[in-house]
mmCIF file of C-alpha atoms in Angstrom:
data_model
loop_
_atom_site.group_PDB
_atom_site.id
_atom_site.type_symbol
_atom_site.label_atom_id
_atom_site.label_comp_id
_atom_site.label_asym_id
_atom_site.label_seq_id
_atom_site.Cartn_x
_atom_site.Cartn_y
_atom_site.Cartn_z
ATOM 1 C CA UNK P 1 -23.859 9.580 3.149
ATOM 2 C CA UNK P 2 -20.631 9.024 1.207
ATOM 3 C CA UNK P 3 -19.891 11.994 -1.011
ATOM 4 C CA UNK P 4 -20.906 14.600 1.574
ATOM 5 C CA UNK P 5 -17.851 16.559 2.693
ATOM 6 C CA UNK P 6 -17.192 18.065 6.083
ATOM 7 C CA UNK P 7 -16.022 21.610 6.627
ATOM 8 C CA UNK P 8 -13.013 22.020 8.912
ATOM 9 C CA UNK P 9 -13.853 24.462 11.743
ATOM 10 C CA UNK P 10 -11.020 25.970 13.809
ATOM 11 C CA UNK P 11 -8.971 23.623 15.989
ATOM 12 C CA UNK P 12 -8.629 23.900 19.741
ATOM 13 C CA UNK P 13 -4.996 23.093 20.497
ATOM 14 C CA UNK P 14 -3.168 25.136 23.172
ATOM 15 C CA UNK P 15 0.159 23.466 22.360
ATOM 16 C CA UNK P 16 3.062 25.367 20.835
ATOM 17 C CA UNK P 17 3.985 24.804 17.215
ATOM 18 C CA UNK P 18 7.393 23.242 16.519
ATOM 19 C CA UNK P 19 9.138 21.743 13.498
ATOM 20 C CA UNK P 20 12.599 20.284 12.987
ATOM 21 C CA UNK P 21 14.948 22.782 11.292
ATOM 22 C CA UNK P 22 16.251 20.074 8.937
ATOM 23 C CA UNK P 23 12.883 18.760 7.804
ATOM 24 C CA UNK P 24 13.727 19.345 4.135
ATOM 25 C CA UNK P 25 16.953 17.351 4.407
ATOM 26 C CA UNK P 26 15.049 14.521 6.119
ATOM 27 C CA UNK P 27 12.620 14.589 3.188
ATOM 28 C CA UNK P 28 15.459 14.529 0.654
ATOM 29 C CA UNK P 29 17.117 11.512 2.300
ATOM 30 C CA UNK P 30 13.884 9.569 2.761
ATOM 31 C CA UNK P 31 12.646 10.146 -0.796
ATOM 32 C CA UNK P 32 16.055 9.258 -2.240
ATOM 33 C CA UNK P 33 15.943 5.982 -0.307
ATOM 34 C CA UNK P 34 12.368 5.307 -1.457
ATOM 35 C CA UNK P 35 13.320 6.080 -5.049
ATOM 36 C CA UNK P 36 15.812 3.212 -4.929
ATOM 37 C CA UNK P 37 13.348 0.821 -3.290
ATOM 38 C CA UNK P 38 11.032 -1.714 -4.849
ATOM 39 C CA UNK P 39 7.979 0.458 -4.171
ATOM 40 C CA UNK P 40 8.814 2.976 -6.884
ATOM 41 C CA UNK P 41 8.098 1.744 -10.376
ATOM 42 C CA UNK P 42 8.359 5.215 -11.895
ATOM 43 C CA UNK P 43 8.332 8.938 -11.099
ATOM 44 C CA UNK P 44 4.567 8.929 -10.650
ATOM 45 C CA UNK P 45 4.853 6.577 -7.679
ATOM 46 C CA UNK P 46 7.534 8.736 -6.084
ATOM 47 C CA UNK P 47 5.479 11.899 -6.647
ATOM 48 C CA UNK P 48 2.499 10.275 -4.969
ATOM 49 C CA UNK P 49 4.579 9.241 -1.968
ATOM 50 C CA UNK P 50 6.116 12.702 -1.786
ATOM 51 C CA UNK P 51 2.586 14.127 -1.728
ATOM 52 C CA UNK P 52 2.121 12.765 1.785
ATOM 53 C CA UNK P 53 4.815 15.189 3.024
ATOM 54 C CA UNK P 54 5.743 12.535 5.568
ATOM 55 C CA UNK P 55 9.050 14.132 6.516
ATOM 56 C CA UNK P 56 7.292 17.392 7.351
ATOM 57 C CA UNK P 57 4.769 15.344 9.325
ATOM 58 C CA UNK P 58 7.319 13.614 11.529
ATOM 59 C CA UNK P 59 9.560 16.665 11.776
ATOM 60 C CA UNK P 60 6.691 18.148 13.804
ATOM 61 C CA UNK P 61 6.483 15.111 16.092
ATOM 62 C CA UNK P 62 10.224 15.143 16.812
ATOM 63 C CA UNK P 63 11.464 18.706 16.272
ATOM 64 C CA UNK P 64 14.671 18.153 18.288
ATOM 65 C CA UNK P 65 15.611 14.703 16.944
ATOM 66 C CA UNK P 66 18.999 13.873 15.509
ATOM 67 C CA UNK P 67 18.695 14.009 11.717
ATOM 68 C CA UNK P 68 20.120 10.497 11.364
ATOM 69 C CA UNK P 69 17.227 9.233 13.482
ATOM 70 C CA UNK P 70 14.560 11.523 12.039
ATOM 71 C CA UNK P 71 14.743 10.520 8.394
ATOM 72 C CA UNK P 72 14.309 6.755 9.009
ATOM 73 C CA UNK P 73 11.225 7.548 11.121
ATOM 74 C CA UNK P 74 9.894 9.719 8.286
ATOM 75 C CA UNK P 75 10.644 6.864 5.899
ATOM 76 C CA UNK P 76 8.275 4.579 7.814
ATOM 77 C CA UNK P 77 5.563 7.262 7.586
ATOM 78 C CA UNK P 78 5.969 7.384 3.788
ATOM 79 C CA UNK P 79 5.718 3.588 3.729
ATOM 80 C CA UNK P 80 2.699 3.628 6.037
ATOM 81 C CA UNK P 81 0.699 6.011 3.866
ATOM 82 C CA UNK P 82 1.551 4.016 0.736
ATOM 83 C CA UNK P 83 0.557 0.745 2.404
ATOM 84 C CA UNK P 84 -2.647 2.285 3.772
ATOM 85 C CA UNK P 85 -3.718 3.504 0.343
ATOM 86 C CA UNK P 86 -2.818 0.335 -1.557
ATOM 87 C CA UNK P 87 -3.755 -2.384 0.934
ATOM 88 C CA UNK P 88 -6.147 -0.938 3.556
ATOM 89 C CA UNK P 89 -8.455 1.598 1.893
ATOM 90 C CA UNK P 90 -8.427 0.360 -1.693
ATOM 91 C CA UNK P 91 -7.514 -2.707 -3.709
ATOM 92 C CA UNK P 92 -8.343 -6.410 -3.324
ATOM 93 C CA UNK P 93 -7.678 -6.556 0.435
ATOM 94 C CA UNK P 94 -9.837 -3.569 1.429
ATOM 95 C CA UNK P 95 -13.038 -5.609 1.856
ATOM 96 C CA UNK P 96 -11.622 -9.110 2.439
ATOM 97 C CA UNK P 97 -10.584 -9.503 6.099
ATOM 98 C CA UNK P 98 -9.262 -13.028 5.620
ATOM 99 C CA UNK P 99 -7.013 -12.099 2.718
ATOM 100 C CA UNK P 100 -5.915 -8.963 4.510
ATOM 101 C CA UNK P 101 -4.940 -10.942 7.624
ATOM 102 C CA UNK P 102 -2.774 -13.351 5.647
ATOM 103 C CA UNK P 103 -1.031 -10.532 3.801
ATOM 104 C CA UNK P 104 -0.715 -8.133 6.751
ATOM 105 C CA UNK P 105 0.806 -10.560 9.183
ATOM 106 C CA UNK P 106 3.298 -11.711 6.574
ATOM 107 C CA UNK P 107 4.258 -8.048 6.253
ATOM 108 C CA UNK P 108 4.402 -7.745 10.042
ATOM 109 C CA UNK P 109 6.718 -10.735 10.294
ATOM 110 C CA UNK P 110 9.056 -9.113 7.777
ATOM 111 C CA UNK P 111 9.405 -6.183 10.153
ATOM 112 C CA UNK P 112 10.198 -8.414 13.111
ATOM 113 C CA UNK P 113 12.817 -10.700 11.551
ATOM 114 C CA UNK P 114 16.387 -9.340 11.877
ATOM 115 C CA UNK P 115 19.081 -9.884 9.298
ATOM 116 C CA UNK P 116 18.821 -10.944 5.673
ATOM 117 C CA UNK P 117 15.337 -11.859 4.484
ATOM 118 C CA UNK P 118 13.907 -12.447 1.024
ATOM 119 C CA UNK P 119 10.411 -11.017 0.577
ATOM 120 C CA UNK P 120 8.444 -11.410 -2.634
ATOM 121 C CA UNK P 121 5.986 -8.714 -1.538
ATOM 122 C CA UNK P 122 7.574 -5.284 -2.157
ATOM 123 C CA UNK P 123 5.752 -3.737 0.824
ATOM 124 C CA UNK P 124 7.140 -6.467 3.097
ATOM 125 C CA UNK P 125 10.621 -6.107 1.623
ATOM 126 C CA UNK P 126 10.719 -2.348 2.142
ATOM 127 C CA UNK P 127 9.317 -2.631 5.662
ATOM 128 C CA UNK P 128 11.981 -5.198 6.514
ATOM 129 C CA UNK P 129 14.696 -2.800 5.385
ATOM 130 C CA UNK P 130 13.147 -0.015 7.471
ATOM 131 C CA UNK P 131 13.203 -2.391 10.417
ATOM 132 C CA UNK P 132 16.906 -2.949 9.797
ATOM 133 C CA UNK P 133 17.468 0.815 9.863
ATOM 134 C CA UNK P 134 15.604 1.025 13.174
ATOM 135 C CA UNK P 135 17.655 -1.813 14.660
ATOM 136 C CA UNK P 136 20.801 0.098 13.732
ATOM 137 C CA UNK P 137 19.780 3.319 15.499
ATOM 138 C CA UNK P 138 17.715 2.145 18.494
ATOM 139 C CA UNK P 139 17.877 -0.512 21.191
ATOM 140 C CA UNK P 140 15.926 -3.772 21.411
ATOM 141 C CA UNK P 141 13.350 -2.375 23.867
ATOM 142 C CA UNK P 142 12.430 0.518 21.590
ATOM 143 C CA UNK P 143 12.294 -1.746 18.539
ATOM 144 C CA UNK P 144 10.108 -4.285 20.309
ATOM 145 C CA UNK P 145 7.725 -1.552 21.448
ATOM 146 C CA UNK P 146 7.488 -0.343 17.871
ATOM 147 C CA UNK P 147 6.862 -3.862 16.565
ATOM 148 C CA UNK P 148 4.065 -4.429 19.099
ATOM 149 C CA UNK P 149 2.519 -1.089 18.174
ATOM 150 C CA UNK P 150 2.783 -1.943 14.483
ATOM 151 C CA UNK P 151 0.983 -5.249 15.030
ATOM 152 C CA UNK P 152 -1.777 -3.445 16.941
ATOM 153 C CA UNK P 153 -2.239 -1.085 13.978
ATOM 154 C CA UNK P 154 -2.656 -3.946 11.510
ATOM 155 C CA UNK P 155 -5.089 -5.658 13.892
ATOM 156 C CA UNK P 156 -7.163 -2.474 14.048
ATOM 157 C CA UNK P 157 -7.195 -2.216 10.264
ATOM 158 C CA UNK P 158 -8.389 -5.813 10.036
ATOM 159 C CA UNK P 159 -11.231 -4.931 12.440
ATOM 160 C CA UNK P 160 -12.155 -1.998 10.200
ATOM 161 C CA UNK P 161 -12.023 -4.145 7.056
ATOM 162 C CA UNK P 162 -14.208 -6.740 8.760
ATOM 163 C CA UNK P 163 -16.853 -4.099 9.412
ATOM 164 C CA UNK P 164 -16.598 -2.930 5.807
ATOM 165 C CA UNK P 165 -16.991 -6.456 4.443
ATOM 166 C CA UNK P 166 -20.069 -7.030 6.610
ATOM 167 C CA UNK P 167 -21.565 -3.634 5.764
ATOM 168 C CA UNK P 168 -21.604 -2.904 9.484
ATOM 169 C CA UNK P 169 -21.432 0.531 11.111
ATOM 170 C CA UNK P 170 -19.916 0.391 14.628
ATOM 171 C CA UNK P 171 -21.472 2.367 17.447
ATOM 172 C CA UNK P 172 -19.537 5.254 18.969
ATOM 173 C CA UNK P 173 -17.779 3.351 21.749
ATOM 174 C CA UNK P 174 -16.772 0.506 19.442
ATOM 175 C CA UNK P 175 -15.594 2.964 16.821
ATOM 176 C CA UNK P 176 -13.335 4.762 19.285
ATOM 177 C CA UNK P 177 -11.833 1.456 20.458
ATOM 178 C CA UNK P 178 -11.201 0.446 16.850
ATOM 179 C CA UNK P 179 -9.848 3.867 15.849
ATOM 180 C CA UNK P 180 -7.274 3.784 18.641
ATOM 181 C CA UNK P 181 -5.638 0.993 16.643
ATOM 182 C CA UNK P 182 -6.673 1.453 13.015
ATOM 183 C CA UNK P 183 -5.484 5.065 12.726
ATOM 184 C CA UNK P 184 -1.821 4.074 12.935
ATOM 185 C CA UNK P 185 -1.161 6.292 15.931
ATOM 186 C CA UNK P 186 0.455 3.549 17.991
ATOM 187 C CA UNK P 187 3.486 2.945 15.749
ATOM 188 C CA UNK P 188 3.707 6.657 14.949
ATOM 189 C CA UNK P 189 4.027 7.603 18.614
ATOM 190 C CA UNK P 190 6.173 4.554 19.388
ATOM 191 C CA UNK P 191 8.770 6.023 17.029
ATOM 192 C CA UNK P 192 9.221 8.979 19.384
ATOM 193 C CA UNK P 193 11.706 6.902 21.369
ATOM 194 C CA UNK P 194 13.531 5.809 18.223
ATOM 195 C CA UNK P 195 13.700 9.282 16.664
ATOM 196 C CA UNK P 196 14.659 11.052 19.894
ATOM 197 C CA UNK P 197 17.025 8.409 21.267
ATOM 198 C CA UNK P 198 14.903 7.897 24.390
ATOM 199 C CA UNK P 199 14.715 4.960 26.761
ATOM 200 C CA UNK P 200 11.620 5.325 28.936
ATOM 201 C CA UNK P 201 11.695 2.747 31.769
ATOM 202 C CA UNK P 202 8.981 0.088 31.695
ATOM 203 C CA UNK P 203 7.634 1.151 35.085
ATOM 204 C CA UNK P 204 6.885 4.588 33.623
ATOM 205 C CA UNK P 205 5.877 3.682 30.064
ATOM 206 C CA UNK P 206 3.526 0.926 31.227
ATOM 207 C CA UNK P 207 1.978 2.925 34.077
ATOM 208 C CA UNK P 208 -1.765 3.594 33.755
ATOM 209 C CA UNK P 209 -1.193 7.347 33.513
ATOM 210 C CA UNK P 210 1.288 7.139 30.617
ATOM 211 C CA UNK P 211 -0.790 4.503 28.837
ATOM 212 C CA UNK P 212 -3.787 6.832 29.104
ATOM 213 C CA UNK P 213 -1.814 9.826 27.855
ATOM 214 C CA UNK P 214 -0.537 7.846 24.880
ATOM 215 C CA UNK P 215 -4.019 6.618 24.006
ATOM 216 C CA UNK P 216 -5.478 10.105 24.340
ATOM 217 C CA UNK P 217 -2.846 11.563 22.013
ATOM 218 C CA UNK P 218 -3.610 8.806 19.514
ATOM 219 C CA UNK P 219 -7.352 9.404 19.643
ATOM 220 C CA UNK P 220 -7.137 13.196 19.378
ATOM 221 C CA UNK P 221 -4.966 12.870 16.272
ATOM 222 C CA UNK P 222 -7.228 10.135 14.851
ATOM 223 C CA UNK P 223 -10.362 12.252 15.250
ATOM 224 C CA UNK P 224 -8.559 15.228 13.735
ATOM 225 C CA UNK P 225 -7.635 13.030 10.780
ATOM 226 C CA UNK P 226 -11.286 12.051 10.421
ATOM 227 C CA UNK P 227 -12.097 15.740 9.976
ATOM 228 C CA UNK P 228 -9.272 16.337 7.533
ATOM 229 C CA UNK P 229 -9.787 13.213 5.449
ATOM 230 C CA UNK P 230 -13.583 13.149 5.178
ATOM 231 C CA UNK P 231 -13.683 15.033 1.856
ATOM 232 C CA UNK P 232 -10.937 12.834 0.359
ATOM 233 C CA UNK P 233 -12.657 9.663 1.545
ATOM 234 C CA UNK P 234 -16.032 10.882 0.281
ATOM 235 C CA UNK P 235 -14.569 11.145 -3.225
ATOM 236 C CA UNK P 236 -13.420 7.528 -2.897
ATOM 237 C CA UNK P 237 -16.630 6.306 -1.191
ATOM 238 C CA UNK P 238 -14.714 5.283 1.952
ATOM 239 C CA UNK P 239 -16.546 7.293 4.626
ATOM 240 C CA UNK P 240 -18.630 4.473 6.073
ATOM 241 C CA UNK P 241 -16.374 4.408 9.175
ATOM 242 C CA UNK P 242 -15.636 7.986 10.146
ATOM 243 C CA UNK P 243 -16.525 9.680 13.446
ATOM 244 C CA UNK P 244 -18.917 12.030 11.653
ATOM 245 C CA UNK P 245 -20.904 9.251 9.996
ATOM 246 C CA UNK P 246 -20.852 7.078 13.125
ATOM 247 C CA UNK P 247 -22.542 9.912 15.031
ATOM 248 C CA UNK P 248 -24.999 10.570 12.202
ATOM 249 C CA UNK P 249 -26.113 6.935 12.122
ATOM 250 C CA UNK P 250 -26.207 6.281 15.875
ATOM 251 C CA UNK P 251 -27.836 9.548 16.941
ATOM 252 C CA UNK P 252 -29.526 10.599 13.693
ATOM 253 C CA UNK P 253 -27.656 13.888 13.730
ATOM 254 C CA UNK P 254 -27.527 16.227 10.779
ATOM 255 C CA UNK P 255 -24.125 16.668 9.162
ATOM 256 C CA UNK P 256 -23.458 19.882 11.068
ATOM 257 C CA UNK P 257 -24.609 18.399 14.376
ATOM 258 C CA UNK P 258 -22.334 15.401 13.863
ATOM 259 C CA UNK P 259 -19.366 17.623 13.073
ATOM 260 C CA UNK P 260 -20.014 19.723 16.189
ATOM 261 C CA UNK P 261 -20.341 16.664 18.424
ATOM 262 C CA UNK P 262 -17.226 15.038 16.984
ATOM 263 C CA UNK P 263 -15.250 18.194 17.698
ATOM 264 C CA UNK P 264 -16.655 18.487 21.225
ATOM 265 C CA UNK P 265 -15.750 14.889 22.013
ATOM 266 C CA UNK P 266 -12.234 15.375 20.673
ATOM 267 C CA UNK P 267 -11.818 18.619 22.629
ATOM 268 C CA UNK P 268 -12.894 16.927 25.867
ATOM 269 C CA UNK P 269 -10.242 14.253 25.358
ATOM 270 C CA UNK P 270 -7.596 16.899 24.653
ATOM 271 C CA UNK P 271 -8.579 18.792 27.814
ATOM 272 C CA UNK P 272 -8.100 15.623 29.856
ATOM 273 C CA UNK P 273 -4.778 14.934 28.141
ATOM 274 C CA UNK P 274 -3.452 18.380 29.022
ATOM 275 C CA UNK P 275 -4.601 18.150 32.643
ATOM 276 C CA UNK P 276 -3.184 14.672 33.220
ATOM 277 C CA UNK P 277 0.099 15.500 31.492
ATOM 278 C CA UNK P 278 0.522 18.474 33.828
ATOM 279 C CA UNK P 279 0.038 16.141 36.778
ATOM 280 C CA UNK P 280 2.459 13.487 35.540
ATOM 281 C CA UNK P 281 5.313 15.609 34.177
ATOM 282 C CA UNK P 282 6.748 16.837 37.510
ATOM 283 C CA UNK P 283 7.251 13.230 38.665
ATOM 284 C CA UNK P 284 8.571 11.933 35.341
ATOM 285 C CA UNK P 285 12.150 10.973 34.562
ATOM 286 C CA UNK P 286 14.073 12.770 31.826
ATOM 287 C CA UNK P 287 13.192 10.374 28.994
ATOM 288 C CA UNK P 288 9.532 10.282 29.970
ATOM 289 C CA UNK P 289 9.348 14.080 30.086
ATOM 290 C CA UNK P 290 10.701 14.208 26.535
ATOM 291 C CA UNK P 291 8.218 11.531 25.486
ATOM 292 C CA UNK P 292 5.262 13.418 27.009
ATOM 293 C CA UNK P 293 6.378 16.585 25.247
ATOM 294 C CA UNK P 294 6.533 14.581 22.028
ATOM 295 C CA UNK P 295 2.931 13.443 22.470
ATOM 296 C CA UNK P 296 1.893 17.090 22.477
ATOM 297 C CA UNK P 297 4.103 17.917 19.497
ATOM 298 C CA UNK P 298 2.373 15.082 17.651
ATOM 299 C CA UNK P 299 -1.111 16.422 18.353
ATOM 300 C CA UNK P 300 -0.232 19.921 17.182
ATOM 301 C CA UNK P 301 2.018 18.810 14.356
ATOM 302 C CA UNK P 302 -0.567 16.438 12.938
ATOM 303 C CA UNK P 303 -3.024 19.335 12.569
ATOM 304 C CA UNK P 304 -0.498 21.690 10.990
ATOM 305 C CA UNK P 305 0.723 19.049 8.560
ATOM 306 C CA UNK P 306 -2.823 18.158 7.498
ATOM 307 C CA UNK P 307 -3.736 21.794 6.845
ATOM 308 C CA UNK P 308 -1.062 22.002 4.171
ATOM 309 C CA UNK P 309 -0.581 18.505 2.752
ATOM 310 C CA UNK P 310 -1.618 17.635 -0.831
ATOM 311 C CA UNK P 311 -2.826 14.232 0.435
ATOM 312 C CA UNK P 312 -5.877 15.934 1.960
ATOM 313 C CA UNK P 313 -6.121 19.156 -0.055
ATOM 314 C CA UNK P 314 -5.546 17.989 -3.638
ATOM 315 C CA UNK P 315 -7.890 15.709 -5.542
ATOM 316 C CA UNK P 316 -4.982 13.624 -6.818
ATOM 317 C CA UNK P 317 -3.025 13.692 -3.557
ATOM 318 C CA UNK P 318 -0.029 15.115 -5.429
ATOM 319 C CA UNK P 319 -0.771 18.658 -6.633
ATOM 320 C CA UNK P 320 0.768 21.246 -4.285
ATOM 321 C CA UNK P 321 -1.614 22.755 -1.755
ATOM 322 C CA UNK P 322 -3.036 26.206 -2.359
ATOM 323 C CA UNK P 323 -0.627 28.917 -1.224
ATOM 324 C CA UNK P 324 -3.278 30.377 1.110
ATOM 325 C CA UNK P 325 -3.139 27.214 3.212
ATOM 326 C CA UNK P 326 0.647 27.318 3.757
ATOM 327 C CA UNK P 327 2.036 27.558 6.365
ATOM 328 C CA UNK P 328 -0.700 26.288 8.662
ATOM 329 C CA UNK P 329 0.633 27.968 11.816
ATOM 330 C CA UNK P 330 0.283 31.382 10.158
ATOM 331 C CA UNK P 331 -3.430 30.906 9.467
ATOM 332 C CA UNK P 332 -4.924 32.459 12.602
ATOM 333 C CA UNK P 333 -8.462 31.534 11.546
ATOM 334 C CA UNK P 334 -7.584 27.850 11.834
ATOM 335 C CA UNK P 335 -7.287 28.000 15.638
ATOM 336 C CA UNK P 336 -9.576 28.710 18.565
ATOM 337 C CA UNK P 337 -8.772 29.331 22.224
ATOM 338 C CA UNK P 338 -11.830 27.541 23.591
ATOM 339 C CA UNK P 339 -12.921 23.879 23.578
ATOM 340 C CA UNK P 340 -16.350 23.185 22.131
ATOM 341 C CA UNK P 341 -19.111 21.936 24.467
ATOM 342 C CA UNK P 342 -21.161 18.920 23.382
ATOM 343 C CA UNK P 343 -23.761 16.353 24.329
ATOM 344 C CA UNK P 344 -21.483 13.323 24.361
ATOM 345 C CA UNK P 345 -19.839 12.682 27.741
ATOM 346 C CA UNK P 346 -16.696 10.608 27.072
ATOM 347 C CA UNK P 347 -16.708 9.467 30.702
ATOM 348 C CA UNK P 348 -19.764 7.362 29.834
ATOM 349 C CA UNK P 349 -18.038 5.516 27.008
ATOM 350 C CA UNK P 350 -16.665 2.253 28.470
ATOM 351 C CA UNK P 351 -13.629 1.959 26.213
ATOM 352 C CA UNK P 352 -12.181 5.332 27.259
ATOM 353 C CA UNK P 353 -13.899 6.226 30.565
ATOM 354 C CA UNK P 354 -10.890 4.994 32.557
ATOM 355 C CA UNK P 355 -8.855 7.947 31.297
ATOM 356 C CA UNK P 356 -10.783 10.096 33.783
ATOM 357 C CA UNK P 357 -9.975 7.854 36.748
ATOM 358 C CA UNK P 358 -7.468 8.913 39.403
ATOM 359 C CA UNK P 359 -4.359 7.800 37.518
ATOM 360 C CA UNK P 360 -0.863 7.915 38.981
ATOM 361 C CA UNK P 361 2.625 7.413 37.601
#
């Protein structure tokens, strides 16, 4: 199954496009900082990191952020893609869950410890410095939420690596539960408060409705990434845990059937997200309203970024994307006004069925 690529049909996403007007300056600052860090041995490393276009990515999540808050958030995204490539998808840790756990939670601890800290691991050292930047621009509540989200991401990756080591394909419900964590959406969305200077009260952020909305935004983006990244992962023989292949194995679908069903499932989740957000927003406080808007920006921005980023479009992850694919929002054929119907009813999947319950703020 690895080596078979997936076409990318049009995306259903009735959310307005937005991007920060100073995205290029955020990129300049973040890459200059990375260039001085221990992660860059030479210009090739920096070019590879730049190929993720991480500043453009997060400029779409937080299009109204203060620049001094935006570029540190983009910096973590650059770090996250580098760490994912080197430690999660490839290399000696990618199929050794025990070794990964030891390394990953040492890295996690580097994020959590304030003040001076010596780290022999360059990924831990750089993450610690990013944590220091976050502590300088955001309060303890926002930093602790980010740290918890970051730990959840590493836990999800360990789950994924455990499946890989055992040669085990999860079923659909298990895959969705794992993907909610392993995709990295939790820390990415947790940075919305840091980048935008928000302080959402616990009683709102921890309410079932807002938890559901956050999880839905994470899953929509994760399933979109599965579509975008399938060709890249096929080249690297990493597609054993992708929504398309999960559906092919569990239901014996053809490639095209699996793609259609994956899209339909994702569209159903997005429909529920939009409906619930409309219900919650009128009762939300100011910070929560900005946060909920940011969830939508993230869904749309993630698609637009992926349609133009060398990470997904170029074989080496560095070569600039074809001009015809840039900018994504101008490519009318990439969007559709209608959700796709499918056979899979997400309300019958135990890990996510509760999103369709009668949730209140």
